[in-house]
Short mmCIF file of C-alpha atoms in Angstrom, two decimals:
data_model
loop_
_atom_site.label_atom_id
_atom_site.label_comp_id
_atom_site.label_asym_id
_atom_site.label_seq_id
_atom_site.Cartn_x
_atom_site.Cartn_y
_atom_site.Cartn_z
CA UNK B 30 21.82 -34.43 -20.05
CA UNK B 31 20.15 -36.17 -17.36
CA UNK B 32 19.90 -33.23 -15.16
CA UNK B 33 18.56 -31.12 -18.16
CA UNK B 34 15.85 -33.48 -18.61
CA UNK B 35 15.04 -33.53 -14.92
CA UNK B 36 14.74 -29.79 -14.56
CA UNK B 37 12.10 -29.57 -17.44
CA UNK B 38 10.21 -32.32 -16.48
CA UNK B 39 9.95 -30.10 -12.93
CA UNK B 40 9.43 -26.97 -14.41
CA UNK B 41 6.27 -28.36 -16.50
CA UNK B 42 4.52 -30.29 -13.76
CA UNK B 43 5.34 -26.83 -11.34
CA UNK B 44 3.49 -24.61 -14.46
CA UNK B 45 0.40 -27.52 -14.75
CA UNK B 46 -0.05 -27.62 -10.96
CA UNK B 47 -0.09 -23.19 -10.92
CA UNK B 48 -2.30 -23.37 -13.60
CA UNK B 49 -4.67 -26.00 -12.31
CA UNK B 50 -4.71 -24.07 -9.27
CA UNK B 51 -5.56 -21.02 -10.91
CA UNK B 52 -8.34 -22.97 -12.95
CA UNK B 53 -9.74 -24.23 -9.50
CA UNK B 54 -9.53 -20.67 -7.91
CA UNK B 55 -11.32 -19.46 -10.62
CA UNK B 56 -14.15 -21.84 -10.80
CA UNK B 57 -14.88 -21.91 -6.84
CA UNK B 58 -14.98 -18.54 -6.79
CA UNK B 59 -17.76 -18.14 -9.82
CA UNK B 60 -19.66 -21.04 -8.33
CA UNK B 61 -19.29 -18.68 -4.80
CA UNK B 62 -20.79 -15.99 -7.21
CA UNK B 63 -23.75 -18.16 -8.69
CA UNK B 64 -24.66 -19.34 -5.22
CA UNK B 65 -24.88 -15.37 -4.61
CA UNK B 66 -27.46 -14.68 -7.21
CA UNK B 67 -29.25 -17.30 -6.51
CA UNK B 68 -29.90 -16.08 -3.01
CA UNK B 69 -30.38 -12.80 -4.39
CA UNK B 70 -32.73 -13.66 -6.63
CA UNK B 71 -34.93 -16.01 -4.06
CA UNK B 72 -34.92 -13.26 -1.69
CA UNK B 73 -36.28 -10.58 -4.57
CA UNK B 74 -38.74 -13.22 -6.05
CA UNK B 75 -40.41 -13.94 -2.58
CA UNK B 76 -39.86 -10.01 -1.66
CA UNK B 77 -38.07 -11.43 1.42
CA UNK B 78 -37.95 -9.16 4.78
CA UNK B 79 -34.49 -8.58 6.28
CA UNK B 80 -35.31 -10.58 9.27
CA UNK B 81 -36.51 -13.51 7.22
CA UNK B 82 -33.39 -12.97 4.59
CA UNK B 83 -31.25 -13.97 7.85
CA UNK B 84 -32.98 -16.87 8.69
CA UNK B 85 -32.91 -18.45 5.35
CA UNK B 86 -29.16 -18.04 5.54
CA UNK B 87 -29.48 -20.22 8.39
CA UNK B 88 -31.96 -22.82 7.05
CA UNK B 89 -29.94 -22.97 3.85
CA UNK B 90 -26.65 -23.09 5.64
CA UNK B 91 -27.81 -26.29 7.39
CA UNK B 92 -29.25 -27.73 4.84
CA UNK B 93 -26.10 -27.43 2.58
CA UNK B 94 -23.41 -28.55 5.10
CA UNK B 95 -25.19 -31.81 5.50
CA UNK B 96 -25.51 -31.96 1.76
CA UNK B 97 -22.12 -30.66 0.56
CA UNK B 98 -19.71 -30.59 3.67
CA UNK B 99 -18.32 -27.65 5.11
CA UNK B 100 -17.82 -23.97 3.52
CA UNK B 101 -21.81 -23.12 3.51
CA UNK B 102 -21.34 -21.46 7.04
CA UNK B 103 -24.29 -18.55 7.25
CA UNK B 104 -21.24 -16.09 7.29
CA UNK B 105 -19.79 -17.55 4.12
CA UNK B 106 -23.49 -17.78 2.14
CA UNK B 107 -23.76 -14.18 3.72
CA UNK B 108 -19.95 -12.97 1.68
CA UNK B 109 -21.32 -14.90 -1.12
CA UNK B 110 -24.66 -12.76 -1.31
CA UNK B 111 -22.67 -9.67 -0.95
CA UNK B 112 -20.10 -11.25 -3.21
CA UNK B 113 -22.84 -10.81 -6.23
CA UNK B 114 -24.39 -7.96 -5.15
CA UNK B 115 -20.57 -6.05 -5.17
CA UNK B 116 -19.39 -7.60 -8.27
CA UNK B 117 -22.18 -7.42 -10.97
CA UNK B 118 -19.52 -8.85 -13.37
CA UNK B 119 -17.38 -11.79 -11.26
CA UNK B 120 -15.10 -11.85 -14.28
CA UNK B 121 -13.73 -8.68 -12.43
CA UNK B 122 -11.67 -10.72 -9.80
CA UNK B 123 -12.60 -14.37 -10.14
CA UNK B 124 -9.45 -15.45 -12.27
CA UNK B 125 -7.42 -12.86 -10.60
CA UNK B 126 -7.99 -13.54 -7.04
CA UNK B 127 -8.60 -15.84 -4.09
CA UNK B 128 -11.79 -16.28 -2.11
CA UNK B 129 -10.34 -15.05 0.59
CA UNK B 130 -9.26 -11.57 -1.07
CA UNK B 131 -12.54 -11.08 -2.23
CA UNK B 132 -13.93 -11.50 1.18
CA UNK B 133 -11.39 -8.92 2.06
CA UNK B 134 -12.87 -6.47 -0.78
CA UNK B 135 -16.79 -6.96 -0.03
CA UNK B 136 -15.83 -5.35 3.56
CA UNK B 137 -15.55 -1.71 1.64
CA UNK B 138 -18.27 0.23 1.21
CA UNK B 139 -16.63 2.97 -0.86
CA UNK B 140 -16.39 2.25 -4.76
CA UNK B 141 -13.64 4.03 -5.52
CA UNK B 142 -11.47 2.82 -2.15
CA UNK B 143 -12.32 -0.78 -2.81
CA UNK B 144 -11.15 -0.23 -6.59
CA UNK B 145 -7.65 0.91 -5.53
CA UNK B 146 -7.09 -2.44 -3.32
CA UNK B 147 -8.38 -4.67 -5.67
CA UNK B 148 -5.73 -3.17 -8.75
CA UNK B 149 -2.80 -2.96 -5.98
CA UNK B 150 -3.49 -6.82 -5.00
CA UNK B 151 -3.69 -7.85 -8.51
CA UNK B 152 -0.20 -6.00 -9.08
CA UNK B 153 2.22 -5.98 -6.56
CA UNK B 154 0.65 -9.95 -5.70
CA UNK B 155 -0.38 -8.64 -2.23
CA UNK B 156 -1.42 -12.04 0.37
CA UNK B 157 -4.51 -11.96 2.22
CA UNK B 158 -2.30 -10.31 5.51
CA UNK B 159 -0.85 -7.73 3.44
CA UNK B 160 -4.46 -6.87 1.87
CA UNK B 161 -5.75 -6.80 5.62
CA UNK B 162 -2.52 -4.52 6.83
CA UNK B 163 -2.61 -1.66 4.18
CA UNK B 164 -6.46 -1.74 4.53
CA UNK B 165 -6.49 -1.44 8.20
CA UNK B 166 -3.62 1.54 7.71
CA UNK B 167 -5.99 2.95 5.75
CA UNK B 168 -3.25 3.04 2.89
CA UNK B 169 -5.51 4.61 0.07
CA UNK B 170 -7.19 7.43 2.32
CA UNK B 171 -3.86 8.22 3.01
CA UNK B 172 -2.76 9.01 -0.16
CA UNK B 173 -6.13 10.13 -1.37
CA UNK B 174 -5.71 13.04 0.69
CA UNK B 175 -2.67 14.66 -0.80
CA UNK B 176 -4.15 14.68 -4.52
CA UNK B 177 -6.95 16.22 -6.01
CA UNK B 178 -10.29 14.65 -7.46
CA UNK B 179 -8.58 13.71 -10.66
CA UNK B 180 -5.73 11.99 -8.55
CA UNK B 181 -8.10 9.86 -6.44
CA UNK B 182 -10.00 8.74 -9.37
CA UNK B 183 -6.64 8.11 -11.18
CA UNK B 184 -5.74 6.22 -8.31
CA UNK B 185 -8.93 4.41 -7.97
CA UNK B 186 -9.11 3.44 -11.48
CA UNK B 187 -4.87 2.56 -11.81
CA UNK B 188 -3.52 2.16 -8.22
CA UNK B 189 -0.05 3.24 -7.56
CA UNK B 190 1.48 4.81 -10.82
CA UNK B 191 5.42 5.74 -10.50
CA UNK B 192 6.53 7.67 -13.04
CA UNK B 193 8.29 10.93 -11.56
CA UNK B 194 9.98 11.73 -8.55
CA UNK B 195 6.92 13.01 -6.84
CA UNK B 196 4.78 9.73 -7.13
CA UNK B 197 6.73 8.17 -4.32
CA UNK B 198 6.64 11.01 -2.24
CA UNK B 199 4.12 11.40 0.47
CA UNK B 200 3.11 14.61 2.16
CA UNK B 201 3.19 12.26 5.52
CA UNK B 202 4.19 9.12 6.52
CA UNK B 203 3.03 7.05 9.47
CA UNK B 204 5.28 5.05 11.51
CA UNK B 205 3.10 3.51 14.25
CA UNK B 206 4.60 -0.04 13.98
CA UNK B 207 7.81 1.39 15.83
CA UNK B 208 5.98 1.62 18.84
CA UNK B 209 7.85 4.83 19.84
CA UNK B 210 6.08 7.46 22.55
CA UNK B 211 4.58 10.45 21.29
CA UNK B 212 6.86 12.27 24.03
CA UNK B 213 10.01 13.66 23.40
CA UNK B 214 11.68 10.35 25.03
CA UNK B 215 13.22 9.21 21.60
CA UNK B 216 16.39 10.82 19.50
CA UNK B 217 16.87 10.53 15.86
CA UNK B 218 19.76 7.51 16.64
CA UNK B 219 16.25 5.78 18.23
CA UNK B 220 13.92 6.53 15.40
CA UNK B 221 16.45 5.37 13.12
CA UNK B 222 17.76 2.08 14.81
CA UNK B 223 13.55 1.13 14.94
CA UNK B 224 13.31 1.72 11.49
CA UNK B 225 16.28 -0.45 10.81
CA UNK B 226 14.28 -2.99 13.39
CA UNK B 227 11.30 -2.68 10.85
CA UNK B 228 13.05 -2.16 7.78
CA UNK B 229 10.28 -4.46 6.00
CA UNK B 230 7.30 -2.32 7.33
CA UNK B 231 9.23 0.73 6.45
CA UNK B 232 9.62 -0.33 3.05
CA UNK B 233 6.13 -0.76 3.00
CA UNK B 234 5.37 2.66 3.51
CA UNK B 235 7.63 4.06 1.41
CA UNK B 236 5.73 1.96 -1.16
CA UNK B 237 6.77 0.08 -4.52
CA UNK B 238 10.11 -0.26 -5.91
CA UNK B 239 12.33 0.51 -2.59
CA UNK B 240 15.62 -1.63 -1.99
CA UNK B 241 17.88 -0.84 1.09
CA UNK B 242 21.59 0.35 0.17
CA UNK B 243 22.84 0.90 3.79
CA UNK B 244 22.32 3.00 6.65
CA UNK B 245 24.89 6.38 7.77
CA UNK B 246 26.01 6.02 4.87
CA UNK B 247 29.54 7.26 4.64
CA UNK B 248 30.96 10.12 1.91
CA UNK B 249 33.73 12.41 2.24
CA UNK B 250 34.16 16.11 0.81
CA UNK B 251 37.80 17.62 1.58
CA UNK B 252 38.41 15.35 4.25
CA UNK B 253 35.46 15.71 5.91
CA UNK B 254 33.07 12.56 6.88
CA UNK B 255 29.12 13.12 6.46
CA UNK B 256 27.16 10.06 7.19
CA UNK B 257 23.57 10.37 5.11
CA UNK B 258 20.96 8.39 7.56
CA UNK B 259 19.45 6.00 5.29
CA UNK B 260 20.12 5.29 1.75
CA UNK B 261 17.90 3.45 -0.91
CA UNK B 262 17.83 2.88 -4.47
CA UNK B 263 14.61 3.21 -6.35
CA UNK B 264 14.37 0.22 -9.05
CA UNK B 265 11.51 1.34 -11.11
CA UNK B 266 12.71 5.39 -11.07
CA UNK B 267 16.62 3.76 -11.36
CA UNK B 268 18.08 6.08 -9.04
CA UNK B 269 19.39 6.70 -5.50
CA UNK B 270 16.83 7.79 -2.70
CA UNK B 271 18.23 9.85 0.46
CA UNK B 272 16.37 9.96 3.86
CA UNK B 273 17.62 12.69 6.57
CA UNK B 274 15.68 12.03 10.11
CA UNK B 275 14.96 14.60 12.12
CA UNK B 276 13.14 14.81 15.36
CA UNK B 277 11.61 18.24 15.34
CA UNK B 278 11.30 20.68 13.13
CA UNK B 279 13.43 20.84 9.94
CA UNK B 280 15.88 24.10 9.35
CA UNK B 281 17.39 25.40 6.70
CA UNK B 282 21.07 23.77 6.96
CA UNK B 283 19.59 20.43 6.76
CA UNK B 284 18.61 21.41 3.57
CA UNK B 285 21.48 22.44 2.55
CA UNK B 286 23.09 19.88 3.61
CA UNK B 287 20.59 17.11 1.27
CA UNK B 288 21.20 19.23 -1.38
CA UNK B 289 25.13 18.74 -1.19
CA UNK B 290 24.74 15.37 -0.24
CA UNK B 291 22.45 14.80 -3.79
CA UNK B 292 24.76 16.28 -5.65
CA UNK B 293 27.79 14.24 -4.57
CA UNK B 294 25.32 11.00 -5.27
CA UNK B 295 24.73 12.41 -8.89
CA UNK B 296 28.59 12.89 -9.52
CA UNK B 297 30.48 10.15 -7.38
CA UNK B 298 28.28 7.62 -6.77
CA UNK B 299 25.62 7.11 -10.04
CA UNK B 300 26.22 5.01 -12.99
CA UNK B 301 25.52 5.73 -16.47
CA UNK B 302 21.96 4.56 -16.65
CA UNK B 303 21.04 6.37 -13.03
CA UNK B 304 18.80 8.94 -13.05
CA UNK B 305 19.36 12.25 -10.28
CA UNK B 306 18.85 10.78 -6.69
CA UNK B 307 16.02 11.75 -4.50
CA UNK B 308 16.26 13.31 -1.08
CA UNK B 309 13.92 13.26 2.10
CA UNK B 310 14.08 15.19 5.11
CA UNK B 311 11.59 13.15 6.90
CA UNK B 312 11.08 15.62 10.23
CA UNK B 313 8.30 15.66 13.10
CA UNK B 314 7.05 18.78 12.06
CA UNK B 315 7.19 21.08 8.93
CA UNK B 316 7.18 25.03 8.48
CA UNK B 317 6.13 25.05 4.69
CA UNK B 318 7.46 29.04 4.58
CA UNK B 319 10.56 28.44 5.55
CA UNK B 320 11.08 25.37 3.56
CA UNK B 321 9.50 27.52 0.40
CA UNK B 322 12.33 29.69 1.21
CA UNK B 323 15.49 27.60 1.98
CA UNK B 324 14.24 25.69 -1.17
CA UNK B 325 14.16 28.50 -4.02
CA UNK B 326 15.90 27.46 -6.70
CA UNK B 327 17.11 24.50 -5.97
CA UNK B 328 17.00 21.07 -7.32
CA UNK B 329 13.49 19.93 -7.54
CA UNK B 330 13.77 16.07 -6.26
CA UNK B 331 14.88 17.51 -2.65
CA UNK B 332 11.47 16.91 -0.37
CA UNK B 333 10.38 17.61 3.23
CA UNK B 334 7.60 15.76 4.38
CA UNK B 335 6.36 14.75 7.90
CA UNK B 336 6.47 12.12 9.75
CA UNK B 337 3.81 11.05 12.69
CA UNK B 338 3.95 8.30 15.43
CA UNK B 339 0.27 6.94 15.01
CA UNK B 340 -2.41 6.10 12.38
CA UNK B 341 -4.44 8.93 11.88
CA UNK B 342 -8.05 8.87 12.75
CA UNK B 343 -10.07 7.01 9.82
CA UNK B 344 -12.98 9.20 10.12
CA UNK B 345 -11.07 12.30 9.66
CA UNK B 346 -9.47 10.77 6.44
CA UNK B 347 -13.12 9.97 5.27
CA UNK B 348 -14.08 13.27 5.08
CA UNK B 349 -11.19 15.39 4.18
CA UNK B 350 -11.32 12.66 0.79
CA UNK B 351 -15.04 13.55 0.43
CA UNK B 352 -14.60 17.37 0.64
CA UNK B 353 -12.24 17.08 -1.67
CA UNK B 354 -14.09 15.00 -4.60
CA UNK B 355 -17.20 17.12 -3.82
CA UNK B 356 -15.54 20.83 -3.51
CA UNK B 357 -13.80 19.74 -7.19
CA UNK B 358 -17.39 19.11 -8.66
#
């Protein structure tokens, strides 16, 4: 009885304390806003130069700390300014999230880009680090590139949307944070022990809804032992998710091989509920004909894609996303 009266005396004071924090969140970060327009607004009134707008920053930064204590730093007034002229609405992110996401968000230039890590934050509950690591890994350009212009407004617009077997697979997948050389100094027992090393930034890249079953994963077929690299089950597609390693290119008997490996997954190992398991050869490089070929007929949730050792060039990604929303005008 005692204890029963304890534990829901916690639980409400934990719920008033989230939701006064939320409440104070909210209202900092619209006062941040105001404070925005109001600069805004001073600057247009007095049709303020650029080099003049940056010394008023200054003068009102000094004036304000003595007034109000810290947090009117020029750079902060500065995020606040652009903070306004971003969001014309602040109802957009102010109950949703913290100052310091939002002065994650202002950084991007690109609409559509910063749209995509503002719905992903709000979702998957992404900290400021996280926000900072998929933005600097360029996570949106990267999958930008492998859709067309009604997928990157899609994904703009919704973020991450998982509802077949292809949503969760990339065309490539970058693995710089396992730090292994570009040379052919590394085997596939390598790649795979660093990617055990890293399992959480691994999961990262695979993206939402990955849990790690086990790795060589062991099944027998008339006596015979396979060992599948690296298995996972996918919790929002509910159902197993294979990954082959390869170090070069992929041939046509690893194929074969996935293929018999997902279909003793679908008859030994799912459960009623499970849905067909997935299978990745993840290889260094990728000869679409012969994969078009070794692949004819067969089940359609066995995928090749690549894999690469560093983050590709930004730039690059820039403009192969705005040749494809212009060429689909």
């Amino acid at each position: 009885m005692l204890n029963s009266l304890i534990a829901n005396i916690e639980e409400t004071v934990m719920k008033a304390k989230e939701k006064l924090a939320s409440s104070v969140n909210s209202t900092m970060t619209e006062t941040y806003w105001l404070i925005g327009r109001y600069i805004v607004e001073s600057e247009q009134n007095g049709n303020i130069k650029a080099t003049y707008g940056k010394r008023l920053l200054t003068t009102l930064s000094k004036e304000l700390s003595l007034r109000l204590g810290k947090g009117y730093s020029r750079p902060n007034l500065n995020n606040m300014r652009k903070f306004y002229l971003t969001y014309p609405d602040c109802q957009v992110v102010s109950d949703k999230l913290s100052w310091s996401h939002i002065c994650e968000l202002i950084k991007i230039d690109d609409d559509l880009e910063r749209s995509f890590y503002e719905k992903e934050t709000v979702k998957e509950r992404w900290g400021v680090r996280e926000l900072q690591w998929q933005m600097d890994t360029s996570l949106y350009l990267r999958l930008a590139v492998s859709k067309d212009k009604e997928g990157i407004l899609s994904l703009a617009k919704q973020g991450i949307e998982i509802q077949r077997p292809e949503d969760v697979i990339k065309n490539t997948y970058t693995l710089e944070f396992l730090n292994l050389p570009e040379l052919d100094r590394y085997t596939e027992g390598d790649l795979e022990q660093r990617i055990i090393d890293n399992l959480q930034s691994f999961l990262l890249k695979l993206g939402k809804g990955f849990t790690f079953v086990g790795r060589q994963y062991k099944i027998t077929v008339n006596n015979v032992q396979y060992h599948v690299d690296l298995v996972f089950y996918h919790r929002i597609l509910k159902c197993f998710v294979l990954i082959e390693l390869k170090k070069n290119s992929v041939k046509h008997e690893d194929i074969g091989q996935m293929n018999m490996y997902l279909g003793y997954f679908a008859i030994e190992e799912n459960m009623q509920d499970d849905n067909a398991p997935i299978g990745i050869i993840l290889s260094k490089n990728k000869d679409e004909l012969l994969v078009e070929y070794a692949t004819y007929g067969m089940d359609s949730n066995l995928f090749v894609a690549k894999y690469e050792l560093y983050l590709p060039n930004r730039k690059d990604l820039e403009r192969l996303v705005a040749n494809i929303l212009n060429n689909n005008d």
